[in-house]
PDB file of N, CA, C and O in Angstrom:
ATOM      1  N   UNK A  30     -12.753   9.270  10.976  1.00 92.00           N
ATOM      2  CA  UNK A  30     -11.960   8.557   9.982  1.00 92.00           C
ATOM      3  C   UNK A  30     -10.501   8.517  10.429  1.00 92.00           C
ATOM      4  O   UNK A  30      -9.924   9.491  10.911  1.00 92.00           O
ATOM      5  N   UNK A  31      -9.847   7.108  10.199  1.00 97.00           N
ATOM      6  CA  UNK A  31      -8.477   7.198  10.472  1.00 97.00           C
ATOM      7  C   UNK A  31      -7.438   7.944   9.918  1.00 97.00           C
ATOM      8  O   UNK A  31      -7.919   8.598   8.993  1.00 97.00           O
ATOM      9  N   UNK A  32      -6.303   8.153  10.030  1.00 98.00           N
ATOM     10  CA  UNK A  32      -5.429   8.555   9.608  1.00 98.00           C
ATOM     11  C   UNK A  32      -4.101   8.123   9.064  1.00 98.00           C
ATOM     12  O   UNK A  32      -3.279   7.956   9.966  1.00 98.00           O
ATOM     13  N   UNK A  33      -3.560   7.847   7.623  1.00 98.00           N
ATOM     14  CA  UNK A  33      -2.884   6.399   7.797  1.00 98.00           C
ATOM     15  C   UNK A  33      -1.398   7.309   7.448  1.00 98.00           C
ATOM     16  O   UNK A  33      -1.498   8.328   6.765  1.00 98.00           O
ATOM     17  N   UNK A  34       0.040   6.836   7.996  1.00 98.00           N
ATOM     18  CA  UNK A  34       1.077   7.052   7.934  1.00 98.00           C
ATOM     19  C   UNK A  34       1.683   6.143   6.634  1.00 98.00           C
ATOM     20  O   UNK A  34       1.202   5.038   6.383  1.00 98.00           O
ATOM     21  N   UNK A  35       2.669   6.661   5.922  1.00 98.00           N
ATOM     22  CA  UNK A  35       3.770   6.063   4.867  1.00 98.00           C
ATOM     23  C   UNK A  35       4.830   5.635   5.927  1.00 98.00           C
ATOM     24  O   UNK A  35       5.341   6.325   6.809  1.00 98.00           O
ATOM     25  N   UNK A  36       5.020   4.398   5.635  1.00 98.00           N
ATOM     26  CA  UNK A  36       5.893   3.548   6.297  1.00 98.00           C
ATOM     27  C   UNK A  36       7.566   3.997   5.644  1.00 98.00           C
ATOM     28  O   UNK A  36       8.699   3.796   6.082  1.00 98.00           O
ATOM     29  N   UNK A  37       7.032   4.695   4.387  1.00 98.00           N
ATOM     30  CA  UNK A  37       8.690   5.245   3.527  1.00 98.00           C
ATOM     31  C   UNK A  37       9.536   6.368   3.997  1.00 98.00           C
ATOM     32  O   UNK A  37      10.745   6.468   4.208  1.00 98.00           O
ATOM     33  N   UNK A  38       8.360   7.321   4.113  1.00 98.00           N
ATOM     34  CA  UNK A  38       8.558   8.752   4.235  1.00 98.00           C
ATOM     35  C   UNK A  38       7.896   9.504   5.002  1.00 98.00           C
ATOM     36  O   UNK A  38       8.091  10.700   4.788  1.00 98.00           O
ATOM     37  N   UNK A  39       6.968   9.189   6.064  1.00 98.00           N
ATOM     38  CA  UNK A  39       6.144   9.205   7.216  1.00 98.00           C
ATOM     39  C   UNK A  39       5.218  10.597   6.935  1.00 98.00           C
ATOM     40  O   UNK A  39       4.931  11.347   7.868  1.00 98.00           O
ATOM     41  N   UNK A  40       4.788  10.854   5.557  1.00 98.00           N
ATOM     42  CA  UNK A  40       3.603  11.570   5.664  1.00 98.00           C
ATOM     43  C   UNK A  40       2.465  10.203   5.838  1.00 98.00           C
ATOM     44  O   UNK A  40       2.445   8.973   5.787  1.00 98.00           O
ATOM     45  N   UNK A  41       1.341  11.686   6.136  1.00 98.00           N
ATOM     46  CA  UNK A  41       0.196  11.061   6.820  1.00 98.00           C
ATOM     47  C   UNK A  41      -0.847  11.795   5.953  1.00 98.00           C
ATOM     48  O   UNK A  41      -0.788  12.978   5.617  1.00 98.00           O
ATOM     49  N   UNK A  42      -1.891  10.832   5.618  1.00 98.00           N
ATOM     50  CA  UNK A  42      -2.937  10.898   4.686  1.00 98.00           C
ATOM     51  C   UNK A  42      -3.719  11.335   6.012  1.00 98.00           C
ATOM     52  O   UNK A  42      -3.564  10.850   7.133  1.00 98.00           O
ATOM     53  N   UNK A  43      -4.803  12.603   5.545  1.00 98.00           N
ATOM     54  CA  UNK A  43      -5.848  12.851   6.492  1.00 98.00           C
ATOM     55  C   UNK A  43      -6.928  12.915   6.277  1.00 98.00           C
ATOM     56  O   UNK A  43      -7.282  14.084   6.127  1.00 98.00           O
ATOM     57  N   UNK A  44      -7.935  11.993   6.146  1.00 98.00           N
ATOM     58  CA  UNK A  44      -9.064  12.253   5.448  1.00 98.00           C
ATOM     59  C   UNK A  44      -9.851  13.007   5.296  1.00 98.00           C
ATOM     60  O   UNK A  44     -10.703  12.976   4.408  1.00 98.00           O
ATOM     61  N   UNK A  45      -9.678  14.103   6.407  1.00 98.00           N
ATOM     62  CA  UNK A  45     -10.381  15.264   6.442  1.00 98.00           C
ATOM     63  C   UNK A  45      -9.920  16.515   5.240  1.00 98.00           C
ATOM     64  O   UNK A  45     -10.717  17.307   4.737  1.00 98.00           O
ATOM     65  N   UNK A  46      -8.674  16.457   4.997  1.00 98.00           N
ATOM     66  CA  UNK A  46      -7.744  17.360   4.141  1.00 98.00           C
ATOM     67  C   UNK A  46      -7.660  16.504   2.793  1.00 98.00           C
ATOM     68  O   UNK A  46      -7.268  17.149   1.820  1.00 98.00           O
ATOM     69  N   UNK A  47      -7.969  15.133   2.570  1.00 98.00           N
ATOM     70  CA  UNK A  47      -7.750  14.308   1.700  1.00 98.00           C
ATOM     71  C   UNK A  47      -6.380  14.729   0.753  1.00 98.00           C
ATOM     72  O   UNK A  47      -5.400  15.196   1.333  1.00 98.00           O
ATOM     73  N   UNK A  48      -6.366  14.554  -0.617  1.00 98.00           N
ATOM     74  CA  UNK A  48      -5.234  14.468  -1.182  1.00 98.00           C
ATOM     75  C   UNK A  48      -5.604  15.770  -2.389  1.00 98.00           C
ATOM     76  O   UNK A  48      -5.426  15.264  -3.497  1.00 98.00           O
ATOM     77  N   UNK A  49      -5.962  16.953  -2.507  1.00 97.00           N
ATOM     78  CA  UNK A  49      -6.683  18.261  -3.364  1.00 97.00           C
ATOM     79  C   UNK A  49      -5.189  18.174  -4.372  1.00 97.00           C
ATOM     80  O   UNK A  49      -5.809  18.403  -5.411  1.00 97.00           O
ATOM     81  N   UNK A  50      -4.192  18.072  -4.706  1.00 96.00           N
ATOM     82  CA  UNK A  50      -3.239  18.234  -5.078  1.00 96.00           C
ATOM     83  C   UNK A  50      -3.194  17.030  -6.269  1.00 96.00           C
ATOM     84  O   UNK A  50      -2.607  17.370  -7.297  1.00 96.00           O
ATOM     85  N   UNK A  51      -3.602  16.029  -6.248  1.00 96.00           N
ATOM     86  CA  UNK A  51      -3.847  14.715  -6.900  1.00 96.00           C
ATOM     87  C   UNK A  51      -5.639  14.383  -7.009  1.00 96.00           C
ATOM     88  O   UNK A  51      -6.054  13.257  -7.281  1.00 96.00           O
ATOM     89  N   UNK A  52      -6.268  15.192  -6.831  1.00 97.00           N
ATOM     90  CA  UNK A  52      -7.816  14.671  -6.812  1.00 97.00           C
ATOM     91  C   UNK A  52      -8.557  14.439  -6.232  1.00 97.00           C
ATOM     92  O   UNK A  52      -9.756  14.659  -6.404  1.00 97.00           O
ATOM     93  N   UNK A  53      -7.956  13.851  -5.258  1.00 98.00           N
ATOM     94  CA  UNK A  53      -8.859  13.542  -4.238  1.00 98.00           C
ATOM     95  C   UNK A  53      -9.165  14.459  -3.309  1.00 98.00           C
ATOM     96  O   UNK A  53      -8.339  15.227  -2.816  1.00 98.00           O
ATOM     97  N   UNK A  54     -10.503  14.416  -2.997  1.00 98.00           N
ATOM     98  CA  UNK A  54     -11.491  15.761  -2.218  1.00 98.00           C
ATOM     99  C   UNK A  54     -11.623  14.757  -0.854  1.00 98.00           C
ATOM    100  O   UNK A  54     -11.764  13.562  -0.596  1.00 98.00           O
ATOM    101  N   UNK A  55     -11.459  16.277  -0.042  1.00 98.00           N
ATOM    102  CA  UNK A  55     -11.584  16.204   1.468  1.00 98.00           C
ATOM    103  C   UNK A  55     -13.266  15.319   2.132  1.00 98.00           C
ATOM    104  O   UNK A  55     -14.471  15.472   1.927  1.00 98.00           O
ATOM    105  N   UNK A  56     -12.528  14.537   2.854  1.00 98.00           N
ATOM    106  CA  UNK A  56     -13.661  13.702   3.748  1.00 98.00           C
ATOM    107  C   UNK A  56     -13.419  12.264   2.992  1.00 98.00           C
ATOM    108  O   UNK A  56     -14.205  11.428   3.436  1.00 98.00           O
ATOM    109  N   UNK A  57     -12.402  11.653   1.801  1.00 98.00           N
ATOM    110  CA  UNK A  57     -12.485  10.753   1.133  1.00 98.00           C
ATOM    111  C   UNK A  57     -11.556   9.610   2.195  1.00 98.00           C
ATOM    112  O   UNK A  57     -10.344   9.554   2.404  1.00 98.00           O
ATOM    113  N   UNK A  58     -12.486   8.924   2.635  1.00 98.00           N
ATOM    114  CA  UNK A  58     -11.240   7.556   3.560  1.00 98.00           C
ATOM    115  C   UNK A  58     -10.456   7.132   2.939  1.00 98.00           C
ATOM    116  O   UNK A  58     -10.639   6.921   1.740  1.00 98.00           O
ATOM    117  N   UNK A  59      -8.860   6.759   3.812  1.00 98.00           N
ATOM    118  CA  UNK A  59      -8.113   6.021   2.940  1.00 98.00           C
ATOM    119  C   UNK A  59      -8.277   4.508   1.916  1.00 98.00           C
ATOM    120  O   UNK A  59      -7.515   4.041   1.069  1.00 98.00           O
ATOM    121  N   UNK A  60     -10.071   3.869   2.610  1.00 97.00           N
ATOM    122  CA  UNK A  60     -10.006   3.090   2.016  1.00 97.00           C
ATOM    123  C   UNK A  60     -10.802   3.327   1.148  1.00 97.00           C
ATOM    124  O   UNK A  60     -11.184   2.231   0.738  1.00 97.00           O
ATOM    125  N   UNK A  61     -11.251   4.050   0.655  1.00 98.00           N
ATOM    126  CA  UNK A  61     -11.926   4.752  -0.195  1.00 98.00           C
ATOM    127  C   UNK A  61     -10.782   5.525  -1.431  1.00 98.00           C
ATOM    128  O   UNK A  61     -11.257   6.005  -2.460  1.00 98.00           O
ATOM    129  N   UNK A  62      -9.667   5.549  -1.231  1.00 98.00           N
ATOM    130  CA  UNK A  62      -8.672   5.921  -2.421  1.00 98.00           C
ATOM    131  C   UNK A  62      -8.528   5.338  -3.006  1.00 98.00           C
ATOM    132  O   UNK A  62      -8.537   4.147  -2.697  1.00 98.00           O
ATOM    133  N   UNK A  63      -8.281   5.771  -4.323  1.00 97.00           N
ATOM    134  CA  UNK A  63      -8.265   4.484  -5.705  1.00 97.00           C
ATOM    135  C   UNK A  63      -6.918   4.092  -5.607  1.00 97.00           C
ATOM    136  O   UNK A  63      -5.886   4.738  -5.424  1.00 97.00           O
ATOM    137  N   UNK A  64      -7.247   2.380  -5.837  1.00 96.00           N
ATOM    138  CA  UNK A  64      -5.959   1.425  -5.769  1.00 96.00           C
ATOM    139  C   UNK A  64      -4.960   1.981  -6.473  1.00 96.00           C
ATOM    140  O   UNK A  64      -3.870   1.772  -5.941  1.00 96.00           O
ATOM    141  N   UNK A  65      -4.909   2.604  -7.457  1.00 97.00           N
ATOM    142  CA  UNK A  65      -3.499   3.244  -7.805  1.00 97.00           C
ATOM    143  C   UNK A  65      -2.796   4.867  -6.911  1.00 97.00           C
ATOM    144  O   UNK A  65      -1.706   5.351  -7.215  1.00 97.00           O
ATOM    145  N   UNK A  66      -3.447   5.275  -6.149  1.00 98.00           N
ATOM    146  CA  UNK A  66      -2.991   6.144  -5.381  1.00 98.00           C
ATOM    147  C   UNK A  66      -1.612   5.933  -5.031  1.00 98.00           C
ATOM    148  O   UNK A  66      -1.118   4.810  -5.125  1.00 98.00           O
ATOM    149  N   UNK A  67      -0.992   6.871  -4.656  1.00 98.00           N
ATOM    150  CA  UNK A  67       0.545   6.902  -4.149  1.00 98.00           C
ATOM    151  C   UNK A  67       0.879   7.800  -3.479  1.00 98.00           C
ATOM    152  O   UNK A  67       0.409   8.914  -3.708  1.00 98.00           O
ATOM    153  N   UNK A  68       1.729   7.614  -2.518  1.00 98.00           N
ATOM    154  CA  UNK A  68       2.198   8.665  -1.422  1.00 98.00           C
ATOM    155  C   UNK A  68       2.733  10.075  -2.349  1.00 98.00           C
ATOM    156  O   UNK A  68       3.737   9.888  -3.035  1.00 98.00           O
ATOM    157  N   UNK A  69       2.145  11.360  -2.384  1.00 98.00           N
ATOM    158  CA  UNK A  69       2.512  12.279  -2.868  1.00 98.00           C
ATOM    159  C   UNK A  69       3.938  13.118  -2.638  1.00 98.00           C
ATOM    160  O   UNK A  69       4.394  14.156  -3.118  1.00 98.00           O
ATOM    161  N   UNK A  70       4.482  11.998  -1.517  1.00 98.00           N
ATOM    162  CA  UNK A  70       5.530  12.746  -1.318  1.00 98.00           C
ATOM    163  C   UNK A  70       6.820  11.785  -2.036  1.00 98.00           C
ATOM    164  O   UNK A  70       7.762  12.354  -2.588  1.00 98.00           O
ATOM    165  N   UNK A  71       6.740  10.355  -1.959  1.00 98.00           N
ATOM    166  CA  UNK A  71       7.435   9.512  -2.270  1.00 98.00           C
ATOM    167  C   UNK A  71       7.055   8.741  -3.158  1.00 98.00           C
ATOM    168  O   UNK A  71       7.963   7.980  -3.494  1.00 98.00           O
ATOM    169  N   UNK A  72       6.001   8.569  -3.764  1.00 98.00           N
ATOM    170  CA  UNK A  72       5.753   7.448  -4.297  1.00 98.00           C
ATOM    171  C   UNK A  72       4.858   6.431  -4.394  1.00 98.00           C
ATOM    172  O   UNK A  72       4.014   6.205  -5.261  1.00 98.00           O
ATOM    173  N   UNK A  73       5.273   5.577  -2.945  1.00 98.00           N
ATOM    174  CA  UNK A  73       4.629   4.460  -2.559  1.00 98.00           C
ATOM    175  C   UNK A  73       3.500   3.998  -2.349  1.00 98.00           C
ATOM    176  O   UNK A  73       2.586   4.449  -1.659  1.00 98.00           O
ATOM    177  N   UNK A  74       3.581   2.895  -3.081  1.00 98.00           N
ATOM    178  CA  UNK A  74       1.640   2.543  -3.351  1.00 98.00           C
ATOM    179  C   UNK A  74       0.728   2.742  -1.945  1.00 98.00           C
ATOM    180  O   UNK A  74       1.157   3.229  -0.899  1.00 98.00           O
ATOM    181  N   UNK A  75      -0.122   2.431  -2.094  1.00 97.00           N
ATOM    182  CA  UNK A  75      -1.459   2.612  -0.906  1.00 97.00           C
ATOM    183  C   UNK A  75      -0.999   1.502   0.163  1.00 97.00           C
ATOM    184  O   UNK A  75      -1.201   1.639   1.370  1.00 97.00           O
ATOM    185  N   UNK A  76      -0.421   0.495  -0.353  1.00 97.00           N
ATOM    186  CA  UNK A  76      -0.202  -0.879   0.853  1.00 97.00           C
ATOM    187  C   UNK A  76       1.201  -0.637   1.426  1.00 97.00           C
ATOM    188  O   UNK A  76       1.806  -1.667   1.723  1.00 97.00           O
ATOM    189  N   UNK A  77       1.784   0.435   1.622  1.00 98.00           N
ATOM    190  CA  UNK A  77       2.760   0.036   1.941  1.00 98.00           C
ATOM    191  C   UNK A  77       2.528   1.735   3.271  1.00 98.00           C
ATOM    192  O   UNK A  77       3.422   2.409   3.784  1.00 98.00           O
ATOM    193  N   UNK A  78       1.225   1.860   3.388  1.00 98.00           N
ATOM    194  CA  UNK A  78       0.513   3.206   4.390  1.00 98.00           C
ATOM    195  C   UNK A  78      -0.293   2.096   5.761  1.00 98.00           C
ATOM    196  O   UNK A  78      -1.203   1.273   5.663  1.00 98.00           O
ATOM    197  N   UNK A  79       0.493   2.528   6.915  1.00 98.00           N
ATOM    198  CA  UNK A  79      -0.241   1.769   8.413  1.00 98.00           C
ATOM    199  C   UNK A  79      -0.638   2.800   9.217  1.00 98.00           C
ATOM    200  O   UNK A  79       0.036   3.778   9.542  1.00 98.00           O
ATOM    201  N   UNK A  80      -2.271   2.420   9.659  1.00 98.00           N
ATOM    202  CA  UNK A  80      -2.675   2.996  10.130  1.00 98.00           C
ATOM    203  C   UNK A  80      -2.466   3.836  11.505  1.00 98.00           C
ATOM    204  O   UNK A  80      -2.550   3.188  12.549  1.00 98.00           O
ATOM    205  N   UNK A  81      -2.238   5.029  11.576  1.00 96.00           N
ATOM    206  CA  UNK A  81      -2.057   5.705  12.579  1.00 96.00           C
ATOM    207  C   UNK A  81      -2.628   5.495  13.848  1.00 96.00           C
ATOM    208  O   UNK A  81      -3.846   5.619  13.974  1.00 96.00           O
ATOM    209  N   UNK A  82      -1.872   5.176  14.865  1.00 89.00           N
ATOM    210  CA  UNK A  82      -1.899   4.888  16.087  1.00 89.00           C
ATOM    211  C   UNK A  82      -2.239   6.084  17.490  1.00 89.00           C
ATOM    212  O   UNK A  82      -2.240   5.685  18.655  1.00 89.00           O
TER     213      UNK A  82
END
């Protein structure tokens, strides 16, 4: 599974670690996060996260 970066604040969603702090359980893909998700560090919606290179 990929790994996608915040274009705001350059955390990185890991799908393996997923988001436990907000709900979401480990192994969940980023495209698999619910459309209202947001960068836990900043904010920023799900579309504004590019995929790690």
């Amino acid at each position: 599974m990929d790994k996608y970066v915040c274009t705001a604040c350059g955390y990185v969603y890991d799908p393996e670690i997923g988001d436990p702090d907000n709900g979401i359980a480990p192994g969940t893909s980023f495209e698999n996060l619910p459309d209202d998700w947001v960068c836990p560090l900043c904010g920023v919606p799900k579309s504004d996260f590019e995929k790690e290179e």
